[in-house]
mmCIF file of C-alpha atoms and ligand atoms in Angstrom:
data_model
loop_
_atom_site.group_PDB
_atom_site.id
_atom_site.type_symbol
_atom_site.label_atom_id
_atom_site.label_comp_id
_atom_site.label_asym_id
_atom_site.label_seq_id
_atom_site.Cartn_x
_atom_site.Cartn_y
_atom_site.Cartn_z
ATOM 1 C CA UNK A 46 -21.840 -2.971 24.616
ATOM 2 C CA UNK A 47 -20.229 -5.729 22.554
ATOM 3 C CA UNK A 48 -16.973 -4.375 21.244
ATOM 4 C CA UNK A 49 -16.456 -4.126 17.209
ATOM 5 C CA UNK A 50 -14.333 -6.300 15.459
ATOM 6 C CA UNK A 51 -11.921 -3.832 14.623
ATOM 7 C CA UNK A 52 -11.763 -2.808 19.002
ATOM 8 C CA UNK A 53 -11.484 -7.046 19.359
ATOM 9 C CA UNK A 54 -7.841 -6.802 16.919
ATOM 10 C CA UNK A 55 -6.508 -4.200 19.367
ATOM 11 C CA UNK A 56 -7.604 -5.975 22.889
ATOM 12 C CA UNK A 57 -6.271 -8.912 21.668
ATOM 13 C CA UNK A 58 -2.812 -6.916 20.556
ATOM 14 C CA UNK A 59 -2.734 -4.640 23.043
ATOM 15 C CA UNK A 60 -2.456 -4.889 27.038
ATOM 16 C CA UNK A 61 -5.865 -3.317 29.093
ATOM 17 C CA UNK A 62 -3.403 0.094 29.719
ATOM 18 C CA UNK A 63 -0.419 1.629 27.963
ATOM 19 C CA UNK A 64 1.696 3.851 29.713
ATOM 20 C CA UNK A 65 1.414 7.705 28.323
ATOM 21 C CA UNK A 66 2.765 8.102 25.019
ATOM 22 C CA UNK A 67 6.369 9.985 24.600
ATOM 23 C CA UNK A 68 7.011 12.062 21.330
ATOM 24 C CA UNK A 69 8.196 9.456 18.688
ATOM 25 C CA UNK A 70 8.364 9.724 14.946
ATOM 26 C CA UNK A 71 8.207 7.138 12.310
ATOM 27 C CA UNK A 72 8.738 6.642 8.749
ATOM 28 C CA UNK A 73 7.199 4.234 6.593
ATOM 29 C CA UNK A 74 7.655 3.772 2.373
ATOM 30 C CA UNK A 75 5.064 3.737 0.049
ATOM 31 C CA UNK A 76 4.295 0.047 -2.009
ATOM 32 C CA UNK A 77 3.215 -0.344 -5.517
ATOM 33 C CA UNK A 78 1.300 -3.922 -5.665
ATOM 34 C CA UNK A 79 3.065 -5.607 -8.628
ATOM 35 C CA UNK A 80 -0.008 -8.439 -7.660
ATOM 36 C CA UNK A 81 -3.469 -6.617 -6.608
ATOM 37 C CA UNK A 82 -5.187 -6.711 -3.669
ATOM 38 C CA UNK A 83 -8.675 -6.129 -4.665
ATOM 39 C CA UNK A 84 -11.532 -7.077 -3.090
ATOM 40 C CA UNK A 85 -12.141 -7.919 0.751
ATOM 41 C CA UNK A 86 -13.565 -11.142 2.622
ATOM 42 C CA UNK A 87 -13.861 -8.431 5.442
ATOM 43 C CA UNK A 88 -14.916 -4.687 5.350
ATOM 44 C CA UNK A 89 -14.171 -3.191 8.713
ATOM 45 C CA UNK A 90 -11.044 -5.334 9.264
ATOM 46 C CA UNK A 91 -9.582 -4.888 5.694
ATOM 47 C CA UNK A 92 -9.451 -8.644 4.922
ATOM 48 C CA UNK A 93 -8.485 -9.580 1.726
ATOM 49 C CA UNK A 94 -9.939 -11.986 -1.059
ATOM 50 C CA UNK A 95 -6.447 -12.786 -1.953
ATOM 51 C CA UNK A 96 -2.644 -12.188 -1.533
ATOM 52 C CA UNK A 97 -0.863 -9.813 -3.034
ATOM 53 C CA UNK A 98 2.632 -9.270 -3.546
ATOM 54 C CA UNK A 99 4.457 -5.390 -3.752
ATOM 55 C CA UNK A 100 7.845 -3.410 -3.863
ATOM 56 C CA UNK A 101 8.388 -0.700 -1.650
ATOM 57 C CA UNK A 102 9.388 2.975 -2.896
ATOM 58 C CA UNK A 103 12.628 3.382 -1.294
ATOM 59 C CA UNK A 104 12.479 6.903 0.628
ATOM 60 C CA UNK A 105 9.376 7.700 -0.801
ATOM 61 C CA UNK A 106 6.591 7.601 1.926
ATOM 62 C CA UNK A 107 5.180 8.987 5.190
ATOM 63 C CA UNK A 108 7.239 10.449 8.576
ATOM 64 C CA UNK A 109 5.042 10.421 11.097
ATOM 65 C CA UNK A 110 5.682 12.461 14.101
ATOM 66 C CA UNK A 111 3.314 12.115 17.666
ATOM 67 C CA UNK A 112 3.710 14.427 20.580
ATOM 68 C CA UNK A 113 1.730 14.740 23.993
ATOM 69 C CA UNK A 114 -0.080 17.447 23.598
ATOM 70 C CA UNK A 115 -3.411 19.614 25.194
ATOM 71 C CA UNK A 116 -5.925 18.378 22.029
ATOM 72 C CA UNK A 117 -5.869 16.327 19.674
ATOM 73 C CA UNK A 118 -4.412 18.173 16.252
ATOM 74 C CA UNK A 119 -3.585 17.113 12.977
ATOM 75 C CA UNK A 120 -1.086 18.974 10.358
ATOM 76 C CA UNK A 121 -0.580 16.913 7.039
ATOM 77 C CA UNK A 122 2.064 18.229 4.381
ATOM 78 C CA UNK A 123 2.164 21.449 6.512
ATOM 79 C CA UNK A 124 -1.178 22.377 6.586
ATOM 80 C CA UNK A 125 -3.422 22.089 10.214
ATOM 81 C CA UNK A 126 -6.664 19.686 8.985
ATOM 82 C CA UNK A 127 -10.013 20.560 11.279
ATOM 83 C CA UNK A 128 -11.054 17.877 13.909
ATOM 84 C CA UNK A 129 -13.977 17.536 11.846
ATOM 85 C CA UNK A 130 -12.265 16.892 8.908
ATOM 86 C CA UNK A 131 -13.253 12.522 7.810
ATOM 87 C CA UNK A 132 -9.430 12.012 6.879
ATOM 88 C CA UNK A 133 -8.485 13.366 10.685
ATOM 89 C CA UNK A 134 -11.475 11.423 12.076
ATOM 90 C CA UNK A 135 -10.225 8.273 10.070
ATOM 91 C CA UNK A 136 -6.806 8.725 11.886
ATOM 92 C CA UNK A 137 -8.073 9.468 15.265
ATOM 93 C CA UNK A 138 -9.876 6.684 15.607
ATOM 94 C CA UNK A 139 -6.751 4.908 14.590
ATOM 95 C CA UNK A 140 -5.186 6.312 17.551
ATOM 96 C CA UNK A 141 -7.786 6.083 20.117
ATOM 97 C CA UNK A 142 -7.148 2.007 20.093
ATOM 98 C CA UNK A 143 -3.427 2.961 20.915
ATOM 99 C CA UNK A 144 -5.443 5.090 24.214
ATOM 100 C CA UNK A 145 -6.802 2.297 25.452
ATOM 101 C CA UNK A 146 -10.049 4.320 26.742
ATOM 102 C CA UNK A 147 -7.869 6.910 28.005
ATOM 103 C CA UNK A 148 -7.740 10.706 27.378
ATOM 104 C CA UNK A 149 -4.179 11.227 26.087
ATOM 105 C CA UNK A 150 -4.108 13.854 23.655
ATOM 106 C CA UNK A 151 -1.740 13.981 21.008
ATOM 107 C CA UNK A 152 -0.651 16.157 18.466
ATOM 108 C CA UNK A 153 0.130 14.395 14.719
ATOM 109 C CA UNK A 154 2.639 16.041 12.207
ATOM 110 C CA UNK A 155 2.332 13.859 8.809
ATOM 111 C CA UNK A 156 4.648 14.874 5.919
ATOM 112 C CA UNK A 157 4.474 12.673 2.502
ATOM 113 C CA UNK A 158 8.250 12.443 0.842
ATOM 114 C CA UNK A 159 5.968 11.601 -2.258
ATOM 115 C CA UNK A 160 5.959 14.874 -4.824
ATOM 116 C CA UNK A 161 2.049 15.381 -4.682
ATOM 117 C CA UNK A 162 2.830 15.967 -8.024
ATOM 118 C CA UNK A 163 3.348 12.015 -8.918
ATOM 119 C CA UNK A 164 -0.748 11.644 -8.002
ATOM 120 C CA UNK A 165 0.235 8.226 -5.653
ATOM 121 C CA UNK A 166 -1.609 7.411 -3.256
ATOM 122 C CA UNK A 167 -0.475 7.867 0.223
ATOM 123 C CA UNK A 168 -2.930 5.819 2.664
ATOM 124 C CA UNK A 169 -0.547 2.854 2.610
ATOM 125 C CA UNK A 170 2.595 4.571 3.752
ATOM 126 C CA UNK A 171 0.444 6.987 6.096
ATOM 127 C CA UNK A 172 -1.002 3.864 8.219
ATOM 128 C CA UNK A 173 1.991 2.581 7.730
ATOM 129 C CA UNK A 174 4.164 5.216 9.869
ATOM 130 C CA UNK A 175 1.400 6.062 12.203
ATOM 131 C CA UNK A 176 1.376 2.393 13.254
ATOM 132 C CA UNK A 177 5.165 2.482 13.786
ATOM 133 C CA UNK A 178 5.008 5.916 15.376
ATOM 134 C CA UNK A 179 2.366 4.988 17.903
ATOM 135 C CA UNK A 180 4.009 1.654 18.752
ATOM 136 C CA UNK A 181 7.306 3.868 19.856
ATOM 137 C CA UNK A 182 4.662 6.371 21.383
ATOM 138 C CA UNK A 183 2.942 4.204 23.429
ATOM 139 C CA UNK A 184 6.171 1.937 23.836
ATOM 140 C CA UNK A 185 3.931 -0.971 22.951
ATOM 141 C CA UNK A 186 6.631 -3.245 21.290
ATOM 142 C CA UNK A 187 4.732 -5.373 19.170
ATOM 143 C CA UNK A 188 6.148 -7.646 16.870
ATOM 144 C CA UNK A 189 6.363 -7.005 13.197
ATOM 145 C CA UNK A 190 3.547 -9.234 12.500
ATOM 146 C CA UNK A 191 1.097 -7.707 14.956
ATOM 147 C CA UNK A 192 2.531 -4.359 12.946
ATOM 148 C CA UNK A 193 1.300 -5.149 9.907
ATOM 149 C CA UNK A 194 -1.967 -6.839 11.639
ATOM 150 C CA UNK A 195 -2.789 -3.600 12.919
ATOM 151 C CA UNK A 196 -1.520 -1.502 9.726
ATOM 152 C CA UNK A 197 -3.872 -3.435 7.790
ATOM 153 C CA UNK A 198 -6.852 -2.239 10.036
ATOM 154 C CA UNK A 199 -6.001 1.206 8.835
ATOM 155 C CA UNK A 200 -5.457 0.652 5.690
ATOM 156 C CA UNK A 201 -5.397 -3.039 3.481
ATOM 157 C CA UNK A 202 -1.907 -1.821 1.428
ATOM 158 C CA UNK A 203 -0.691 -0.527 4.547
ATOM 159 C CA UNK A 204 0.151 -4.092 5.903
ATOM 160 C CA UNK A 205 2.947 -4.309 3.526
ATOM 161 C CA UNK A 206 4.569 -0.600 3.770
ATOM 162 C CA UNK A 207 6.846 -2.011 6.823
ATOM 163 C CA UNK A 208 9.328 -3.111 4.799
ATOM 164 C CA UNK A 209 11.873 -1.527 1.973
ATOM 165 C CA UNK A 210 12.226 -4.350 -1.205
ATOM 166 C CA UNK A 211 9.651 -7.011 -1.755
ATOM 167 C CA UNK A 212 7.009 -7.144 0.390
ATOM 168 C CA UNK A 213 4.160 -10.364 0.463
ATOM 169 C CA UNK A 214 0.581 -9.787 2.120
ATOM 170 C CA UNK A 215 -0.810 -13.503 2.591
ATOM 171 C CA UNK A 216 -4.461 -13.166 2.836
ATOM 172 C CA UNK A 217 -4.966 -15.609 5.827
ATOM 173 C CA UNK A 218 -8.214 -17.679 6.237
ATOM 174 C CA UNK A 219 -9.382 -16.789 9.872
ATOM 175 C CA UNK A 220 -12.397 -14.483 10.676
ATOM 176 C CA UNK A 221 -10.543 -12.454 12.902
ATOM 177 C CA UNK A 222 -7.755 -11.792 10.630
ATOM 178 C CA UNK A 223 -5.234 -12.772 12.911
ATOM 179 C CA UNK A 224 -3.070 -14.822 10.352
ATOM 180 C CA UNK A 225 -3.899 -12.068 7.854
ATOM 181 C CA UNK A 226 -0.379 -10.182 7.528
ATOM 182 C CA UNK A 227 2.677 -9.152 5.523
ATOM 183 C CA UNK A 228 6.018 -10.358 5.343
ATOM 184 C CA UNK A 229 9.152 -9.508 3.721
ATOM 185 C CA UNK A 230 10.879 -11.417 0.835
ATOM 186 C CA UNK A 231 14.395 -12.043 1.113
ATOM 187 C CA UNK A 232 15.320 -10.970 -2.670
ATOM 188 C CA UNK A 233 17.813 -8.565 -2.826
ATOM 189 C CA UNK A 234 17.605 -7.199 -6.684
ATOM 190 C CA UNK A 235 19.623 -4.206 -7.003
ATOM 191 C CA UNK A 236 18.996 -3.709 -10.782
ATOM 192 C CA UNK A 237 14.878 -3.279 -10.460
ATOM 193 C CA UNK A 238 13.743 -0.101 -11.117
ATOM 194 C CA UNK A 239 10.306 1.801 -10.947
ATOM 195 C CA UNK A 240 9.257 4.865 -13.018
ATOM 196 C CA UNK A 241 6.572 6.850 -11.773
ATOM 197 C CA UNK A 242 4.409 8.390 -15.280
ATOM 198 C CA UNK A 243 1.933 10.850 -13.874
ATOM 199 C CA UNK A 244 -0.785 11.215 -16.411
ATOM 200 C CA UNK A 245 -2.520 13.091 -13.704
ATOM 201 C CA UNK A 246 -1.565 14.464 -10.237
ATOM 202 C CA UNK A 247 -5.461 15.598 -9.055
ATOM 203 C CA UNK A 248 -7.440 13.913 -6.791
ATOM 204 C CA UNK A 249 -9.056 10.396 -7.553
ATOM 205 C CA UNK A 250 -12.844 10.458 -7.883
ATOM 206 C CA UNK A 251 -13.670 7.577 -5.753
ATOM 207 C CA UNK A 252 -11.247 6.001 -3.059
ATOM 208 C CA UNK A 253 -9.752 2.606 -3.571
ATOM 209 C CA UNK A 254 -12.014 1.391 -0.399
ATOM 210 C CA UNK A 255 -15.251 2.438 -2.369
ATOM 211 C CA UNK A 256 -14.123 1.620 -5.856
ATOM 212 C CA UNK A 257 -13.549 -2.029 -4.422
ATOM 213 C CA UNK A 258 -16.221 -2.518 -2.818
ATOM 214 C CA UNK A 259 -18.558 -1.565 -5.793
ATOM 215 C CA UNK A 260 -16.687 -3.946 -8.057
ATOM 216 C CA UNK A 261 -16.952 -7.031 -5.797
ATOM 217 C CA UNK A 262 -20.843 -5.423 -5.183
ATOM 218 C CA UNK A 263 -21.923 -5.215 -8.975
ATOM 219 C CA UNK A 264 -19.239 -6.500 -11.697
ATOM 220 C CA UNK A 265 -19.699 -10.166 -13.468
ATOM 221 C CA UNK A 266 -16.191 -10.359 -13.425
ATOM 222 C CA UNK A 267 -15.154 -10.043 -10.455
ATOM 223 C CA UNK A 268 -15.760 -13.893 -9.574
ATOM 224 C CA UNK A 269 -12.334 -14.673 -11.938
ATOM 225 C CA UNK A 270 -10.418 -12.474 -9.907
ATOM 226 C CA UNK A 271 -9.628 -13.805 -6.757
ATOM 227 C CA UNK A 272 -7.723 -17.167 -7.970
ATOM 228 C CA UNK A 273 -6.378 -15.488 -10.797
ATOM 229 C CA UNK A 274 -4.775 -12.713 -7.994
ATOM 230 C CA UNK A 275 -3.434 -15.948 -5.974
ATOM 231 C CA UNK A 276 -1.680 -17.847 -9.222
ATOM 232 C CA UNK A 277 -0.486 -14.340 -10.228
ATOM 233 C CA UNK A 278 1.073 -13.659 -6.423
ATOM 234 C CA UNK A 279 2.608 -17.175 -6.745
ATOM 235 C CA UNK A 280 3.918 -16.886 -10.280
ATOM 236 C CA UNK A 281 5.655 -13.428 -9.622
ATOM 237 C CA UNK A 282 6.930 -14.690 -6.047
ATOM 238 C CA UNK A 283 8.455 -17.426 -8.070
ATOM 239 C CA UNK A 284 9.978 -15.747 -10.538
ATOM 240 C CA UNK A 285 11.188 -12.916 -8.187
ATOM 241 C CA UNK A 286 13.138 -15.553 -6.559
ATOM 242 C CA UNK A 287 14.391 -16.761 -9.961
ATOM 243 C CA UNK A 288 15.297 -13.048 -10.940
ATOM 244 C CA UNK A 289 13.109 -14.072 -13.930
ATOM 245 C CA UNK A 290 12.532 -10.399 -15.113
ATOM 246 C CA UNK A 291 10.406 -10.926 -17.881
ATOM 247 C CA UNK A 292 8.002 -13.213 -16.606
ATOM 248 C CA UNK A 293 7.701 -10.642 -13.211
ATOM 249 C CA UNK A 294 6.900 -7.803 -15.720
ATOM 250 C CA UNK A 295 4.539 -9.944 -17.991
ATOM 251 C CA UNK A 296 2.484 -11.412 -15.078
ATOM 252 C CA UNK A 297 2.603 -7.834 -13.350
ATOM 253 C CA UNK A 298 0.882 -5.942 -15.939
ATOM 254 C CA UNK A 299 -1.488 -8.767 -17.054
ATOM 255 C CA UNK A 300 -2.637 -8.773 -13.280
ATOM 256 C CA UNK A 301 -3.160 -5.210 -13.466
ATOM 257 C CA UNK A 302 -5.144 -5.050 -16.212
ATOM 258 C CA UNK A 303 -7.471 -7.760 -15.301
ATOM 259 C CA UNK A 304 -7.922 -5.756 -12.198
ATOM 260 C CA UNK A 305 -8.940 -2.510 -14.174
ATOM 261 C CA UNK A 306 -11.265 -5.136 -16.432
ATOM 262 C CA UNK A 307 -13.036 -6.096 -13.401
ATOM 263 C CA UNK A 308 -13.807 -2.414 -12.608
ATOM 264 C CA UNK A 309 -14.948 -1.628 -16.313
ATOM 265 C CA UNK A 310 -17.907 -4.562 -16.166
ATOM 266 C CA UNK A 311 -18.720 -3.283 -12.792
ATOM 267 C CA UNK A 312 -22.330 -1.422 -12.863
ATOM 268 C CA UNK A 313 -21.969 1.571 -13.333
ATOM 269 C CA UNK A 314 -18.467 0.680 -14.841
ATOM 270 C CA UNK A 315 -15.277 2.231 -12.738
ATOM 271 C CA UNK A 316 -12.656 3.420 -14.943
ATOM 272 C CA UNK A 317 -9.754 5.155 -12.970
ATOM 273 C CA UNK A 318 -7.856 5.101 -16.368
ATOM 274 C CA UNK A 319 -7.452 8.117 -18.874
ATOM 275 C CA UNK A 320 -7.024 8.333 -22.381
ATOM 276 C CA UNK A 321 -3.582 9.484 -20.994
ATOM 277 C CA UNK A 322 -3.008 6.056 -19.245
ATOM 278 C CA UNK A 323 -3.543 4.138 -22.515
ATOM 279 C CA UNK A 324 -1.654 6.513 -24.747
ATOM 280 C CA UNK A 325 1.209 5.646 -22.457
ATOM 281 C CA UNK A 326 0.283 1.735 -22.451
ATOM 282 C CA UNK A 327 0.246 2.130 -25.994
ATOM 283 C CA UNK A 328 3.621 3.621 -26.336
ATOM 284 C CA UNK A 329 5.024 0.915 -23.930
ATOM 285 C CA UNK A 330 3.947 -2.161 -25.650
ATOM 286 C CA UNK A 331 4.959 -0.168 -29.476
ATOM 287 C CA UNK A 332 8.509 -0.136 -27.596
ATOM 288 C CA UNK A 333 8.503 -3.768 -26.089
ATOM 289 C CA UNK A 334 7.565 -5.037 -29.650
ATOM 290 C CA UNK A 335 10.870 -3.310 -30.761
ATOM 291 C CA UNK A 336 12.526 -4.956 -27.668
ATOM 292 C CA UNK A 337 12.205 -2.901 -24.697
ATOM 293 C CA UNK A 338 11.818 -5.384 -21.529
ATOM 294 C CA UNK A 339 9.960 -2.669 -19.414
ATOM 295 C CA UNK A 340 5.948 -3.306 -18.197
ATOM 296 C CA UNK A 341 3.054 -1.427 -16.581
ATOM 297 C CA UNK A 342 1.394 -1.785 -13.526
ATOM 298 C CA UNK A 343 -1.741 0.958 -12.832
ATOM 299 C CA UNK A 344 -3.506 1.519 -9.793
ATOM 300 C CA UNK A 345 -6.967 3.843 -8.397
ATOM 301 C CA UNK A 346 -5.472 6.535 -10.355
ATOM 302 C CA UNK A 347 -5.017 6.845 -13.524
ATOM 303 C CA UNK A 348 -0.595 7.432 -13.353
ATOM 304 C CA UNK A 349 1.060 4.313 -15.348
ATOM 305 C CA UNK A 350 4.110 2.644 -13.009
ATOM 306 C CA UNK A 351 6.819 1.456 -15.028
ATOM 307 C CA UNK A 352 8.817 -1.769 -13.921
ATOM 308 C CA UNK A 353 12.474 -2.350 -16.127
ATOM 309 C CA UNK A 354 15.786 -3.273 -15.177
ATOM 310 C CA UNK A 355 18.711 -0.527 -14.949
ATOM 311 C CA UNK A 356 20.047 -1.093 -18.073
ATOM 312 C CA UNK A 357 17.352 0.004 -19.598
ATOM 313 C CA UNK A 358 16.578 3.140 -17.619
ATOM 314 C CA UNK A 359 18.401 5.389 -21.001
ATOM 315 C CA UNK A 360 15.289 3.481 -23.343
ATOM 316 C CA UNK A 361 12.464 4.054 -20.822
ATOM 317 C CA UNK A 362 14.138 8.000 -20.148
ATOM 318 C CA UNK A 363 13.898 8.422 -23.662
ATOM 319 C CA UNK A 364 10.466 7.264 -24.205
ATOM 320 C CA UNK A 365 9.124 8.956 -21.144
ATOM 321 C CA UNK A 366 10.868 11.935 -20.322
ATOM 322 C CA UNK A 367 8.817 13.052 -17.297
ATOM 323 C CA UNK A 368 8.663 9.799 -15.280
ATOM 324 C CA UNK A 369 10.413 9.831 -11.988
ATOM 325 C CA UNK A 370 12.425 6.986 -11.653
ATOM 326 C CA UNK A 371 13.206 4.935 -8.333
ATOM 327 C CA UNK A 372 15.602 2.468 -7.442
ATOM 328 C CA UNK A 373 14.125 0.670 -4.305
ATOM 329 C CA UNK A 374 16.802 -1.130 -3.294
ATOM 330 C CA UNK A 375 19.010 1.643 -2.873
ATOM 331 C CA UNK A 376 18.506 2.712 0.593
ATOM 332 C CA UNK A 377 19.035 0.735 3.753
ATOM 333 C CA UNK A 378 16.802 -1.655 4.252
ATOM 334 C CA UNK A 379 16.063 -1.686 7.986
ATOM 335 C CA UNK A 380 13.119 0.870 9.142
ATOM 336 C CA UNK A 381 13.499 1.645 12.397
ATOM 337 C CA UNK A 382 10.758 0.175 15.056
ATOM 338 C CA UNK A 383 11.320 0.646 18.683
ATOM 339 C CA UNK A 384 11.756 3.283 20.902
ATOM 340 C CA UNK A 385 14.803 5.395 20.984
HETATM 341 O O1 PMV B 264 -5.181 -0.148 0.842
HETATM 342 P P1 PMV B 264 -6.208 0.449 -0.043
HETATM 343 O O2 PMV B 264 -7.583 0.373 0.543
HETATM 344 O O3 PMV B 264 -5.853 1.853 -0.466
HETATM 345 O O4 PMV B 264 -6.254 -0.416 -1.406
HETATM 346 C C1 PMV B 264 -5.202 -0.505 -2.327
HETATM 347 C C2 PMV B 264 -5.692 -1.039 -3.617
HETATM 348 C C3 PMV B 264 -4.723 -1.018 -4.785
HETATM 349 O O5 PMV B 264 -3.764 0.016 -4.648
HETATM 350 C C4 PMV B 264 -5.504 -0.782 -6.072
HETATM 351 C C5 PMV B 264 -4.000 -2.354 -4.955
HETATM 352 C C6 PMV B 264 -2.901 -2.671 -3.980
HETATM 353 O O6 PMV B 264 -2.697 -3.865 -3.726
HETATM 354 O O7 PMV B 264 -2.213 -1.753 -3.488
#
C-alpha cells in the first residue's frame, strides 16, 4: 500500500525503528496568532496559504506526560477519555508514527494550565507537548525544526507553540511541507502584555480545521486573504523588531478582522463572534479614541485578546475588569527538549 503523505513526513523524520519509549513529560505554551493562519495549500499535512506570526502565553499551555504502559489510555484535565473517543483517536494516531509499526502501548496524562474558563483553544499547545513528550519518549532527538514539522502535522498553530516570546510560522513552498516550519524571533519585549476577555468559555460550534476549510471552500473573499496575511506577517515582524507598538497593535487587529470578514461572506456565513465580542470591540476602540494604545485580536471563539503595553495594564484593568492578563515574557524562555 502506498503510504499517506502524512506516514511519508514521519519516514522521512524518523529512523525505520525507535527504541521503546521511557516515561517523559513535556510542556508546551499556548500562541495567540497576532497574524492569522487561515486557510491551507494542504489538508492532511496542515500546509498553510500563508505565514503567520504569534506570541506565546507564558506558562499557559499543555504538560504532557507518556508512560509505557499495558493499553493505550488517555486522561485529559483529569478525566479518562474512551479509546473510541475522535479527540483520543486524533492523538493516537499522532503517536502511532512515533511506534514505527510497533505495538508499544502507552499511557497519556494531558493537563491544560489554561483556566477552561478563558474558552482558548488548546490544540496548539496540546500537539505541541505531545510532540516534545514523544521525542524524549522515544529518545528520537530531532531538531527543533523537524519539531515543529511534525507539530504542524498535528495541529497547523501547533508548529509555533515550541517557543516562549515571538514565534514566526513561514509557510514554505514545497509539496511535502518540508520547509514548512516555525521559528523563533529574537525580540525580547518585556513590556508586552496580553489580556485574555472571555465573552464565552463553552465549546466552539465548529473547529478551526472545519471553519477554514469552509471559508477557503465557499467565501468570495477569501481570494484577498492570503497576500494580505503575508504583508500583514511582514509588517508586524517589522515593527516587532522596531518595538513599534502601535503599528503591531493596528496591523494585528486589522488582520484579525479581515480574517473574521472572510468567514462572514463564506456560504453559509461563519461567525464565531458574539454580540459580546463586539460590545467589547466597541468599548476598546471608544477608549483608543480617548487615547488608550491597547488592540484586539479574536480567534474561532468568540473571547476578544487584548494586546497593550504595561503601562497601560491600570486603563485596560479598569475597562475590563474580568480579563486575565499575561505577561509572556516573564518566564524563562528555554522549554526543555531532550531526554533527562
Ligand atoms: O491550528 P488550528 O487548526 O487550530 O488553526 C488555528 C487557526 C487560528 O487560531 C484561527 C489562527 C492561528 O493562526 O492560530
Amino acid at each position: 500500500m502506498k503510504p499517506d503523505a502524512t506516514q511519508t513526513v514521519f519516514d522521512k523524520l524518523l529512523p525505520d525503528v525507535l527504541q521503546a519509549p521511557v516515561s517523559a513529560t513535556a510542556f508546551a505554551p499556548s500562541n495567540i496568532a497576532l497574524s492569522k493562519y487561515w486557510g491551507k495549500r494542504d489538508k492532511p499535512l496542515n500546509l498553510p496559504l500563508n505565514s503567520s506570526l504569534s506570541v506565546s502565553l507564558g506558562n499557559w499551555g499543555t504538560t504532557t506526560t507518556l508512560s509505557p504502559a499495558d493499553q493505550d489510555t488517555l486522561v485529559f484535565n483529569g478525566k479518562t477519555v474512551s479509546g473510541t473517543d475522535p479527540f483520543a483517536i486524533r492523538l493516537f494516531a499522532f503517536v502511532n508514527h512515533f511506534r514505527r509499526r510497533q505495538s508499544l502501548p502507552l499511557s497519556i496524562e494531558s493537563r491544560n494550565t489554561i483556566p477552561t474558563a478563558a474558552g482558548l483553544a488548546s490544540s496548539a499547545s496540546g500537539f505541541a507537548a505531545l510532540t516534545l513528550a514523544l521525542n524524549k519518549a522515544f529518545q528520537a532527538q530531532l531538531t527543533d525544526t523537524e519539531l515543529s514539522i511534525i507539530a504542524r502535522v498535528g495541529s497547523g498553530s501547533a508548529s509555533r507553540s515550541l517557543w516562549h516570546g515571538f514565534v514566526r510560522w513561514d509557510r514554505g513552498e514545497s509539496g511535502d511541507g518540508m520547509d514548512s516550519f516555525a521559528r523563533p524571533l529574537a525580540i525580547n519585549w518585556p513590556s508586552f502584555r496580553i489580556a485574555i476577555v472571555t465573552v464565552d468559555s463553552s465549546q466552539k460550534s465548529h473547529s478551526s480545521r472545519d471553519g477554514m476549510n469552509h471559508t477557503v471552500a465557499t467565501s468570495p473573499l477569501f481570494s484577498a486573504w492570503p497576500a494580505q496575511a503575508e504583508k500583514d506577517c511582514d509588517s508586524i515582524e517589522r515593527a516587532l523588531i522596531e518595538q513599534d507598538f502601535a503599528t503591531v497593535g493596528h496591523t494585528a487587529e486589522s488582520n484579525a478582522l479581515g480574517m473574521h470578514a472572510t468567514m462572514q461572506a463564506a456560504r453559509p456565513a461563519l461567525s464565531y463572534l458574539k454580540p459580546e465580542s463586539w460590545a467589547v470591540l466597541e468599548t476598546l476602540w471608544q477608549a483608543r479614541r480617548n487615547g488608550l494604545l491597547a488592540f484586539a485580536t479574536m480567534d474561532a471563539g468568540a473571547n476578544v485578546k487584548l494586546i497593550y503595553l504595561e503601562k497601560d495594564e491600570t486603563s485596560v484593568k479598569a475597562l475590563f475588569p474580568t480579563a486575565t492578563c499575561i505577561a509572556p515574557f516573564s518566564v524563562e524562555r528555554a522549554i526543555e527538549r531532550a531526554a533527562d
